[in-house]
mmCIF file of C-alpha atoms in Angstrom:
data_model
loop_
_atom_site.group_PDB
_atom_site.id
_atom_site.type_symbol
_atom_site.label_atom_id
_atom_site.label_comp_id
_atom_site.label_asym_id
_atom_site.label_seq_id
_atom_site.Cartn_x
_atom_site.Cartn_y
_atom_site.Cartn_z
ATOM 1 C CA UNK Q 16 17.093 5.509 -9.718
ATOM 2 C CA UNK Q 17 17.510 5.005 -13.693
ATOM 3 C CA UNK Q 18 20.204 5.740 -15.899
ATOM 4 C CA UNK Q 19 19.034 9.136 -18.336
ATOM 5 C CA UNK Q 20 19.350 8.366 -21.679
ATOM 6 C CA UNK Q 21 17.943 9.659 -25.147
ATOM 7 C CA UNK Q 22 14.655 8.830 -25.357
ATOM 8 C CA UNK Q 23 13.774 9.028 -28.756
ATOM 9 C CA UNK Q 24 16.331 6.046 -29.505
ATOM 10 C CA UNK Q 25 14.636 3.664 -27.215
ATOM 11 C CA UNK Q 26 11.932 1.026 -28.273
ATOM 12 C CA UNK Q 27 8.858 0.782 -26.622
ATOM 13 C CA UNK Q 28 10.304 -2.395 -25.558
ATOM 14 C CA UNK Q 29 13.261 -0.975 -24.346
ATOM 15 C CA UNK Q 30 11.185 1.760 -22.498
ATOM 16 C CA UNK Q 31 9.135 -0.542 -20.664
ATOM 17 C CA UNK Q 32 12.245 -2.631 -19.432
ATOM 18 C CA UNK Q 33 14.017 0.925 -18.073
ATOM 19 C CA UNK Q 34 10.778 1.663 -16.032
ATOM 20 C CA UNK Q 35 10.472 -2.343 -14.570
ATOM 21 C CA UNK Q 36 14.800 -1.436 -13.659
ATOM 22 C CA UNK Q 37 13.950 1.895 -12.467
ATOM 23 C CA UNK Q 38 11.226 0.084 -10.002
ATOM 24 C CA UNK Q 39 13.320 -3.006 -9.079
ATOM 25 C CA UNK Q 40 15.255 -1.307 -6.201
ATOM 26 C CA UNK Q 41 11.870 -0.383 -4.471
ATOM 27 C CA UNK Q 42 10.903 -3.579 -4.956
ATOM 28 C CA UNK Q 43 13.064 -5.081 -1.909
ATOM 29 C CA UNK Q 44 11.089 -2.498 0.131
ATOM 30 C CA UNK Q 45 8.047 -3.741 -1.211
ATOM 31 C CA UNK Q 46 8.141 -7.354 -0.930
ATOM 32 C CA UNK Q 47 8.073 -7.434 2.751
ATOM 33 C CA UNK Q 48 5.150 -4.857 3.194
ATOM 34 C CA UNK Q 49 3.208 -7.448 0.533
ATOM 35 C CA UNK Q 50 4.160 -10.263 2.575
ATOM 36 C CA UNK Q 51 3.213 -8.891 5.623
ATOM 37 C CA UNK Q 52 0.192 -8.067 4.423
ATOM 38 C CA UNK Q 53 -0.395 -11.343 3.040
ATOM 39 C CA UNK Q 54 0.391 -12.795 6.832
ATOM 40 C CA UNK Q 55 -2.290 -10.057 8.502
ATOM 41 C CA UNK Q 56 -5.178 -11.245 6.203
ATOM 42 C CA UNK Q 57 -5.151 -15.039 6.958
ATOM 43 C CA UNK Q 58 -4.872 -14.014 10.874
ATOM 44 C CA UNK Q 59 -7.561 -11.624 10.697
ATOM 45 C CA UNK Q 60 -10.048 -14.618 9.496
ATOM 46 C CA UNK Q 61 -9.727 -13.288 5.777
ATOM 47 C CA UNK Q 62 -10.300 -16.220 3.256
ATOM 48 C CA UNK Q 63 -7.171 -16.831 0.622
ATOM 49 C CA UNK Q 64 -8.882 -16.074 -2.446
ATOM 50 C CA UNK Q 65 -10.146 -13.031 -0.491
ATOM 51 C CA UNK Q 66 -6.715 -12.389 0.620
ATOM 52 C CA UNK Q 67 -5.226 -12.656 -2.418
ATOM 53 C CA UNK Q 68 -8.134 -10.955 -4.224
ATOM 54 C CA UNK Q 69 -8.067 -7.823 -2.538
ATOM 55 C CA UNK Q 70 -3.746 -7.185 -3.535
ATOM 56 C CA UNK Q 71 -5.387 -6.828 -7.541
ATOM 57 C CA UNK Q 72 -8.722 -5.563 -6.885
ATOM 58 C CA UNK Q 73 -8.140 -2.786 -4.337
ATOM 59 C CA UNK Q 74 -3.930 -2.393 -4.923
ATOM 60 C CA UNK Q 75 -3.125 -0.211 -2.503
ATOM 61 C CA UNK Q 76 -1.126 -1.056 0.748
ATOM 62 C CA UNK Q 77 -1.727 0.496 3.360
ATOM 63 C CA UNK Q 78 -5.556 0.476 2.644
ATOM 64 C CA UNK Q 79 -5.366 -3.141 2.697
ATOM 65 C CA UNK Q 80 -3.598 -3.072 5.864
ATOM 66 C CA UNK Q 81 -5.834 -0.875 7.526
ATOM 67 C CA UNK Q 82 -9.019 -2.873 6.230
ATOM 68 C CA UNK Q 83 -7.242 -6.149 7.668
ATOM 69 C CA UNK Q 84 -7.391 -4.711 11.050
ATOM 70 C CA UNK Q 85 -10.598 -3.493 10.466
ATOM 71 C CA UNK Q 86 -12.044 -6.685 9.336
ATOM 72 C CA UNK Q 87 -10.495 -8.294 12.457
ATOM 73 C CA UNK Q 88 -12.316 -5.702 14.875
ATOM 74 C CA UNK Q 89 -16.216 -6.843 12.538
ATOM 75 C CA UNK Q 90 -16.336 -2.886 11.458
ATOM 76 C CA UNK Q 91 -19.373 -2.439 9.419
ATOM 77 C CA UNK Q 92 -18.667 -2.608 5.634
ATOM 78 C CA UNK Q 93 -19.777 0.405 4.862
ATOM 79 C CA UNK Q 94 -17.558 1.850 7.617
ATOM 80 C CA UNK Q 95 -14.520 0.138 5.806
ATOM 81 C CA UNK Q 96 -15.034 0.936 2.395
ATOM 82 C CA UNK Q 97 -15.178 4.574 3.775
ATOM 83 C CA UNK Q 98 -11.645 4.420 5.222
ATOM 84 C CA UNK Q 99 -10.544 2.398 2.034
ATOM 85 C CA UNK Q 100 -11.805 6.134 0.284
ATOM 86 C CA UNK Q 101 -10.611 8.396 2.317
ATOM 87 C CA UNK Q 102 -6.881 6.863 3.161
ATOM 88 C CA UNK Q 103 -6.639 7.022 -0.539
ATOM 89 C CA UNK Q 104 -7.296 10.322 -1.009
ATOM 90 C CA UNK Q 105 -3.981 11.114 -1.584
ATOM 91 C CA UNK Q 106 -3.868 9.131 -5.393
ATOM 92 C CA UNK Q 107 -5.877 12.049 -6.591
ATOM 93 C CA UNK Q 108 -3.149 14.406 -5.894
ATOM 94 C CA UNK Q 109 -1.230 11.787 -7.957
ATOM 95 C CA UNK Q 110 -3.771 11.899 -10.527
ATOM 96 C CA UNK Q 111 -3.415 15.608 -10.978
ATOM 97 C CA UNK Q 112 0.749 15.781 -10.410
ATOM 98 C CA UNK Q 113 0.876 13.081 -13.591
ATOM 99 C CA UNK Q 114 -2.102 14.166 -15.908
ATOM 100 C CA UNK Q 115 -0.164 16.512 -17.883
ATOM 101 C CA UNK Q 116 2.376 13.835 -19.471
ATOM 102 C CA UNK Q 117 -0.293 11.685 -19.857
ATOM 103 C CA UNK Q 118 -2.548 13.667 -21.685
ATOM 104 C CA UNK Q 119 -2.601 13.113 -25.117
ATOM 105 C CA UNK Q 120 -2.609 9.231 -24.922
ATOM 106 C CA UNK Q 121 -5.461 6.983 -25.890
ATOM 107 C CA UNK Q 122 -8.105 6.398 -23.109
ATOM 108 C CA UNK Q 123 -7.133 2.643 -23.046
ATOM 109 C CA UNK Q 124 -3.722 4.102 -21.479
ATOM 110 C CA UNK Q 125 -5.082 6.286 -19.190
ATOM 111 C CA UNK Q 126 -7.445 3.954 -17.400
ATOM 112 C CA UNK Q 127 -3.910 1.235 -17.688
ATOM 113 C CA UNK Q 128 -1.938 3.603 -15.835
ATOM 114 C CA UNK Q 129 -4.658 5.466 -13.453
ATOM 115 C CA UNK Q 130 -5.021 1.480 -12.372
ATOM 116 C CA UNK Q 131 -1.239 0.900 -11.437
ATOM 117 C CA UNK Q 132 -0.965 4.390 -9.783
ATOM 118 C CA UNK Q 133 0.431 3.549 -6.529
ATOM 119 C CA UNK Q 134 2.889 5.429 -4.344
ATOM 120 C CA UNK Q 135 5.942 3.940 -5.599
ATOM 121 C CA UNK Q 136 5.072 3.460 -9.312
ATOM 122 C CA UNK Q 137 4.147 7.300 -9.021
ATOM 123 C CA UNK Q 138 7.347 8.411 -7.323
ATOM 124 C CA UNK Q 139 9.352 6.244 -10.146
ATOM 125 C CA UNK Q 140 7.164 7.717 -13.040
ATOM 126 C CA UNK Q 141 7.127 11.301 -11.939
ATOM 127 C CA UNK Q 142 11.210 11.068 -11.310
ATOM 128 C CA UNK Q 143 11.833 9.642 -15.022
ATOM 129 C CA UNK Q 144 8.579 12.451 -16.417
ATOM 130 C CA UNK Q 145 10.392 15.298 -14.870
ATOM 131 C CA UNK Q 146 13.851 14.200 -16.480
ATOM 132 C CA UNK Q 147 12.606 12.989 -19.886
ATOM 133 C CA UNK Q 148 9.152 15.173 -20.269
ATOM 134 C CA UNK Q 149 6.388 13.685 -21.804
ATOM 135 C CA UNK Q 150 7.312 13.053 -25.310
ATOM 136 C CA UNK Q 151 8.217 9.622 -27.240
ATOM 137 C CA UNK Q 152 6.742 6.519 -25.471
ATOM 138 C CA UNK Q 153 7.407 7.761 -22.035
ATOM 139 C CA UNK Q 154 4.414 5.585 -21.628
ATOM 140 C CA UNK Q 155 5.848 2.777 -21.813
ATOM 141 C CA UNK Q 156 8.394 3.029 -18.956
ATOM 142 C CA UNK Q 157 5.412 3.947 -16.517
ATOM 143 C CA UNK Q 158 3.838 0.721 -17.757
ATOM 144 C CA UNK Q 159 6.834 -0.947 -16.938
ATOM 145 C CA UNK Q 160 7.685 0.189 -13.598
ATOM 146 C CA UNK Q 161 3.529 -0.050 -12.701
ATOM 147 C CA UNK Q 162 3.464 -3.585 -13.779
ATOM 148 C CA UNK Q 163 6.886 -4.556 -12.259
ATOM 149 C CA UNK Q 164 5.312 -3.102 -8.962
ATOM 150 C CA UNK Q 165 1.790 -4.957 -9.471
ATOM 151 C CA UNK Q 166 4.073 -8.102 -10.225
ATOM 152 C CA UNK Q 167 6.049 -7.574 -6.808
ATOM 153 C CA UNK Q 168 2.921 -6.767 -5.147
ATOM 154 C CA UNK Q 169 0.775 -9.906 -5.948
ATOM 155 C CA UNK Q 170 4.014 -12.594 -5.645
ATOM 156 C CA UNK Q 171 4.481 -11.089 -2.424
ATOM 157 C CA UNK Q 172 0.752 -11.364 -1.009
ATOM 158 C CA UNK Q 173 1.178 -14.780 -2.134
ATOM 159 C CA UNK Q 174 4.223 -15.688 0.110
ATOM 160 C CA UNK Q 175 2.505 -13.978 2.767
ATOM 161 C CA UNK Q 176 -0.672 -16.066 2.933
ATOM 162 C CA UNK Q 177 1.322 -19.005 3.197
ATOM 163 C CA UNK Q 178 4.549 -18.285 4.220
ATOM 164 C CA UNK Q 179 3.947 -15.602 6.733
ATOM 165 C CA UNK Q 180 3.336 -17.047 10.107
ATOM 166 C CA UNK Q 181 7.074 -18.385 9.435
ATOM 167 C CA UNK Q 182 7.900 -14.790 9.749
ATOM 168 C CA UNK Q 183 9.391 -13.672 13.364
ATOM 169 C CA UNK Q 184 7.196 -11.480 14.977
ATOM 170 C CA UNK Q 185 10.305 -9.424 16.174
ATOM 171 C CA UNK Q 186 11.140 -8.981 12.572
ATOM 172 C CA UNK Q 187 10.752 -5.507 12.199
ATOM 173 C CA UNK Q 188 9.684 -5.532 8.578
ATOM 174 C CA UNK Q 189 6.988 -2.862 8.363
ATOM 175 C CA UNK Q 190 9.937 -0.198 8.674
ATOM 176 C CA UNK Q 191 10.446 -0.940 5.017
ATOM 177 C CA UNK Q 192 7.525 1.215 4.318
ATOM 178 C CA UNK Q 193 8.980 4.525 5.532
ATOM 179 C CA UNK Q 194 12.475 3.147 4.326
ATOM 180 C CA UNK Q 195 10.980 3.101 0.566
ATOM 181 C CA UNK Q 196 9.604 6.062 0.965
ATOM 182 C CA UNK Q 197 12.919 8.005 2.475
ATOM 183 C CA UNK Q 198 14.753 6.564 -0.615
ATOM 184 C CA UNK Q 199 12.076 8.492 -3.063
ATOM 185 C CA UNK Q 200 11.596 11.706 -1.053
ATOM 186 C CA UNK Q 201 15.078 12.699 0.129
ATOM 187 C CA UNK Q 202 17.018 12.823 -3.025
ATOM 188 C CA UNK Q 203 14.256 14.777 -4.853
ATOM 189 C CA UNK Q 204 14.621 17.641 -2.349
ATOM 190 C CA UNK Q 205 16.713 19.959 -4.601
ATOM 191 C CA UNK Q 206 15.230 23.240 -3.068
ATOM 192 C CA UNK Q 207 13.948 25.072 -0.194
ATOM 193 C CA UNK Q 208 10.415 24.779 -1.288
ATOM 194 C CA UNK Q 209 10.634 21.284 -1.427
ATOM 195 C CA UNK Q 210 11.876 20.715 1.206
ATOM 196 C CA UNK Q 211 9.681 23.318 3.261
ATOM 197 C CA UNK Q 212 6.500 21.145 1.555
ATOM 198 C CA UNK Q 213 8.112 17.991 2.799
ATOM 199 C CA UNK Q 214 8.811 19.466 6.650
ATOM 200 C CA UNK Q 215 5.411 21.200 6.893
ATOM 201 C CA UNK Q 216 3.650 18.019 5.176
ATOM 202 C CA UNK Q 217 5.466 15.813 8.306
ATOM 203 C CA UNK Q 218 5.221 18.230 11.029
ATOM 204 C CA UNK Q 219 1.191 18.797 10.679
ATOM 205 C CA UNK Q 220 0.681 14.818 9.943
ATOM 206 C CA UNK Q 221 1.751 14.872 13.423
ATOM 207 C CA UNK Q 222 -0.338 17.296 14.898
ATOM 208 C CA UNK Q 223 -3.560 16.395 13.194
ATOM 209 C CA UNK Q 224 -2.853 12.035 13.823
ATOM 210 C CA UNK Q 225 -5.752 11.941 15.789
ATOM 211 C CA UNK Q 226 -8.368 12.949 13.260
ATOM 212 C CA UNK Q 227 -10.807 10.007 12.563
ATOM 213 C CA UNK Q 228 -9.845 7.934 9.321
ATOM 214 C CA UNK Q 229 -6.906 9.356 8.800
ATOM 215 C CA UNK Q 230 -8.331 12.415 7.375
ATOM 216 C CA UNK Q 231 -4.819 14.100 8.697
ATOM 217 C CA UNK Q 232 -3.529 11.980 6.050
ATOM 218 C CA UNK Q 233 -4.634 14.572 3.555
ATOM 219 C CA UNK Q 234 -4.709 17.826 5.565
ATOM 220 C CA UNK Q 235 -1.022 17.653 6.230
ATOM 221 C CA UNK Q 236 -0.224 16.518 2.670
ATOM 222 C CA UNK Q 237 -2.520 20.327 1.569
ATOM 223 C CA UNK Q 238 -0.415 21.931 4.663
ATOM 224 C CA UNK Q 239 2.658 20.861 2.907
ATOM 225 C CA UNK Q 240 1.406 21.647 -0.427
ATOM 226 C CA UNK Q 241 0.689 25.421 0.604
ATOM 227 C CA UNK Q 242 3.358 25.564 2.414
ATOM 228 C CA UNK Q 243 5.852 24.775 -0.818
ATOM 229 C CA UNK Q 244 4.119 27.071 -2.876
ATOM 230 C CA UNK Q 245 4.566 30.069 0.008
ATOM 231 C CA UNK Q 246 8.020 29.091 0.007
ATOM 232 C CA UNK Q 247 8.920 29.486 -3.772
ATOM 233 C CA UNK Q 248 6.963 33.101 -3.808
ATOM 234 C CA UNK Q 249 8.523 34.287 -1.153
ATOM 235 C CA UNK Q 250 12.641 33.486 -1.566
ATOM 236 C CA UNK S 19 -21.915 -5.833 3.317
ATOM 237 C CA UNK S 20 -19.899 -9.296 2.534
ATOM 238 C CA UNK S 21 -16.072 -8.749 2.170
ATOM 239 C CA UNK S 22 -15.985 -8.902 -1.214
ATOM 240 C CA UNK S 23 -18.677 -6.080 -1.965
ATOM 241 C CA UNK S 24 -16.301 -4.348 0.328
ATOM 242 C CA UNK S 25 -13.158 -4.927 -1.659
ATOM 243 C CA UNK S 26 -15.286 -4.137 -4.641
ATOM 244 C CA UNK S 27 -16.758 -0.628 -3.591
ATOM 245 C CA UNK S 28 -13.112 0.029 -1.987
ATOM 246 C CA UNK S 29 -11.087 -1.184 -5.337
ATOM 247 C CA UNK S 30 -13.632 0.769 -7.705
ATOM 248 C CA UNK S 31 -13.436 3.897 -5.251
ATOM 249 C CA UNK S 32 -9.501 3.871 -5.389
ATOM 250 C CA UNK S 33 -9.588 3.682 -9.102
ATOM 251 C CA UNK S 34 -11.720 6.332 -9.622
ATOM 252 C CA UNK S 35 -9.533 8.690 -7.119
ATOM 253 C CA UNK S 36 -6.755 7.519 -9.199
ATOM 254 C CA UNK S 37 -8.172 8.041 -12.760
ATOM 255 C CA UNK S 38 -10.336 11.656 -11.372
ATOM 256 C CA UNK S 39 -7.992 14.100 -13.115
ATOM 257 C CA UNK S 40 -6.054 11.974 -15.790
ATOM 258 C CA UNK S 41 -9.515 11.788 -16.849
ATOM 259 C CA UNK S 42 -10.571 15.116 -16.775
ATOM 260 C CA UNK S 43 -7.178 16.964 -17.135
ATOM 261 C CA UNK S 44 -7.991 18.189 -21.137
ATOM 262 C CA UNK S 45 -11.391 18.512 -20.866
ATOM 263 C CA UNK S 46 -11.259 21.505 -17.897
ATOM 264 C CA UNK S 47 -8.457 24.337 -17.560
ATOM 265 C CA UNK S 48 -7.092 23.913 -14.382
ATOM 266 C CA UNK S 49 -5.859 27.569 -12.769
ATOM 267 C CA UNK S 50 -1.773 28.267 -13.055
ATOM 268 C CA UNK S 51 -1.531 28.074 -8.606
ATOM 269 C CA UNK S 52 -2.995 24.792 -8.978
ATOM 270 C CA UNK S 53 -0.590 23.522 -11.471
ATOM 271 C CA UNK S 54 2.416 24.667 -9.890
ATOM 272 C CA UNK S 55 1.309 23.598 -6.542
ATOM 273 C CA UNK S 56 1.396 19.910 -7.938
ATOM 274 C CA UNK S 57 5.401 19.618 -7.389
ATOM 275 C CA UNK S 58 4.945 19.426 -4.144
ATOM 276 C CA UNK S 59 2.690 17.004 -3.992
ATOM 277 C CA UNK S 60 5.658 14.162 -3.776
ATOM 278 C CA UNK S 61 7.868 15.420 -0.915
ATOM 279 C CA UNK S 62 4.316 16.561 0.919
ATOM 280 C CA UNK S 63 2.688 13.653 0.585
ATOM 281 C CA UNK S 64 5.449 10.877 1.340
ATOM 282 C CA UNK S 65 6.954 12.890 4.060
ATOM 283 C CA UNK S 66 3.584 12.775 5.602
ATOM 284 C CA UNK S 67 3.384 9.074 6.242
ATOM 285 C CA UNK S 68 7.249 8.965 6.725
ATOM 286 C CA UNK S 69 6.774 11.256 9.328
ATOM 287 C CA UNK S 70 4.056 9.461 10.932
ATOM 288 C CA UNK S 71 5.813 5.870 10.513
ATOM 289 C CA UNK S 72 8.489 7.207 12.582
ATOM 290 C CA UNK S 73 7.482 9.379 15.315
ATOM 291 C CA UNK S 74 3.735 7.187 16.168
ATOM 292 C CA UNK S 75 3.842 4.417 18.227
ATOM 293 C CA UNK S 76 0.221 3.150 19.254
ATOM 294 C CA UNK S 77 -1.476 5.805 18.557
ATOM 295 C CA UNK S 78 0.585 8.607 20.411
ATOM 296 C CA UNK S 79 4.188 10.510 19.457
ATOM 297 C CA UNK S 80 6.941 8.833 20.429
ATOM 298 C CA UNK S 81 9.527 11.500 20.489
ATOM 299 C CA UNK S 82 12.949 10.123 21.965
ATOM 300 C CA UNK S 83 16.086 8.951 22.114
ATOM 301 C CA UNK S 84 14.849 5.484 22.470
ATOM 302 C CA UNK S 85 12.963 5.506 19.322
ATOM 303 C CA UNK S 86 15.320 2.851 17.194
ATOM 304 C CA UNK S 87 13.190 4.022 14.556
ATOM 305 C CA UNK S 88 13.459 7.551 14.625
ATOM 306 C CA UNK S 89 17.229 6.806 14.598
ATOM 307 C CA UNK S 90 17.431 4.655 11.833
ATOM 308 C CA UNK S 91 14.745 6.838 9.556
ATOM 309 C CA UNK S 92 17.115 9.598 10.273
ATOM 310 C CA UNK S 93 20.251 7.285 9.277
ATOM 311 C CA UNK S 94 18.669 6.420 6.387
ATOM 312 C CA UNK S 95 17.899 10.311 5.306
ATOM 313 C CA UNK S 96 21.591 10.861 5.665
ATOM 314 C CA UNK S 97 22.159 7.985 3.097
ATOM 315 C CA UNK S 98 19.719 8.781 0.613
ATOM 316 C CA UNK S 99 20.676 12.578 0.472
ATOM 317 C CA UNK S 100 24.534 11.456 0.160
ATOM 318 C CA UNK S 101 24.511 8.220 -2.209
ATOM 319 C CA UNK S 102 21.213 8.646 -3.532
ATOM 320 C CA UNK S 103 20.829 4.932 -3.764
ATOM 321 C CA UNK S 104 17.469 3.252 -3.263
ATOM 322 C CA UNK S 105 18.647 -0.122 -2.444
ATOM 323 C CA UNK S 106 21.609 0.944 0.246
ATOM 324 C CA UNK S 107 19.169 3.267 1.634
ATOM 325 C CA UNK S 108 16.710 0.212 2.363
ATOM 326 C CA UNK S 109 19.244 -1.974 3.661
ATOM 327 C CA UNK S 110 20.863 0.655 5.979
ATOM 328 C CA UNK S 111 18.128 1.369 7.387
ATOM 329 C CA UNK S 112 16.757 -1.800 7.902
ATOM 330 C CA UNK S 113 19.906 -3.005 9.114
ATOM 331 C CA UNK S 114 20.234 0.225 11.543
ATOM 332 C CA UNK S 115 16.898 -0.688 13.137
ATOM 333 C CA UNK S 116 17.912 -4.438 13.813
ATOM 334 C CA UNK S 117 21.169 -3.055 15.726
ATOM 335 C CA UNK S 118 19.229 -1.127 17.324
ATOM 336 C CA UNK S 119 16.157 -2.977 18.719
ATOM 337 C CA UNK S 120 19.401 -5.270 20.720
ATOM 338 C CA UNK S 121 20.428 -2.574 22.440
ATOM 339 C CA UNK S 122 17.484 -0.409 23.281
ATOM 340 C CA UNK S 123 14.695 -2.926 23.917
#
């Protein structure tokens, strides 16, 4: 994903411009998801500042995807902002996985980064956190690969609304979602108890789809949790 | 509820999930099991919607030899573990799936 190097040498400048390059291959993953999305709001009725709105002020795709759909089908509000919750359950897991190397900084930075704390920014930061710890101005390249992802994510919404009914419908572009995330998981699976989290995480998500708001969502990712942990006492 | 009290109460509620334990991680001891269960949050929680992104179709499991994209999500595994390249992972994959649509569907 990034090139290591020492990271007491580097800038802050320099450390935010290795996180936006240790983003930018995602990016081409990312851009088509944000365009889709872009394409789903202005055929589910949802105005363009709305549309456009909603890529800053709730950042989070497949929330927004699910609420287009849901908007389409004249779900309560309170109904949607429920699923919105719920299908983002998951950042808190984030939240906790991250806290630790962002401890010490000013509050300023914490509320920055909880805001850009998506799936891929987290996947990125995490990577370069676990190779680099925490010390220097690690910071900074989490700032940079969160804003280069926020960047990505609001150009794209952009092309979307007005670009995206030029898209072929048999353009299979959603599959860049699971595609993105293949290219995080797979190479980070450098032990059994990984990789048991990651099978047990998939396997249950599949046996528990059917729950309402995709509450499996977060019962498979606890299976898979467990499941890791199991694994590494017991080798 | 207007949609932009939704997008409101949805954005501030997805912050908040996001900020809950940066906030309160040095102001509360969390317990050792809990801190080492927090490696596996990545390959737990991404496999999970991987998983589901490949083997749901409408709402049921599509499980098959005809699923182009079970076949190219497992192409693309066998890329990523090998090169450990982002970008050719993406693009094989994608590029699997369009082969593949021609000749299944």
């Amino acid at each position: 994903m990034t090139t290591s190097s020492p990271a007491e040498s580097l800038t802050n400048r320099q450390q935010f411009w290795r996180g936006v390059r240790g983003v930018l291959p995602i990016l081409l993953g990312v851009f088509p998801f944000g365009m889709i999305y872009g394409a789903l709001a202005r055929q589910s009725g949802i105005s363009v500042p709305a549309a456009q709105a909603m890529s800053s002020i709730v950042f989070a795709g497949s929330a927004q995807f699910i609420t287009t759909q849901l908007v389409r089908l004249a779900t309560p509000g309170i109904m949607i902002v429920l699923t919105i919750a719920v299908v983002n359950l998951r950042h808190a897991l984030y939240s906790a996985s991250i806290a630790g190397f962002v401890q010490n900084l000013p509050s300023h930075w914490k509320l920055i980064l909880a805001y850009l704390l998506t799936d891929e920014a987290y996947a990125v930061a995490i990577t370069n956190y676990n190779r680099e710890g925490a010390q220097g101005n690690q910071h900074w390249f989490f700032l940079g690969a969160g804003l280069g992802l926020w960047s990505c994510w609001q150009l794209s919404t952009f092309m979307g609304i007005f670009l995206g009914t030029l898209i072929p419908p048999h353009w299979p572009l959603d599959f860049a979602l699971p595609l993105t995330f293949i290219a995080l998981v797979v190479p980070n699976l450098k032990d059994s108890a990984a990789t048991t989290a990651a099978l047990v995480g998939g396997i249950v998500a599949i046996l528990t789809f059917s729950l309402p708001y995709r509450l499996g969502l977060i019962v498979a990712a606890l299976a898979g949790i467990l499941a890791g942990l199991w694994m590494e006492k017991t080798p | 509820m207007n949609l932009w009290m939704v997008m409101l109460a949805g954005g501030l509620l997805t912050f908040l999930t996001r900020l809950s334990f940066i906030w309160l991680f040095d102001r509360l001891t969390l317990p050792r099991l809990f801190r080492r269960a927090l490696r596996f949050v990545p390959p737990a929680v991404l496999s999970v919607i991987i998983f589901q992104e490949l083997l749901i179709r409408d709402g049921s499991l599509f499980l098959s030899i005809s699923n182009a994209r079970l076949l190219a999500g497992i192409l693309a595994m066998g890329v990523a573990w090998r090169t450990r390249n982002t970008l050719l992972t993406i693009i094989v994959g994608m590029a699997a799936l369009l082969f593949l649509q021609i000749f299944i569907s």
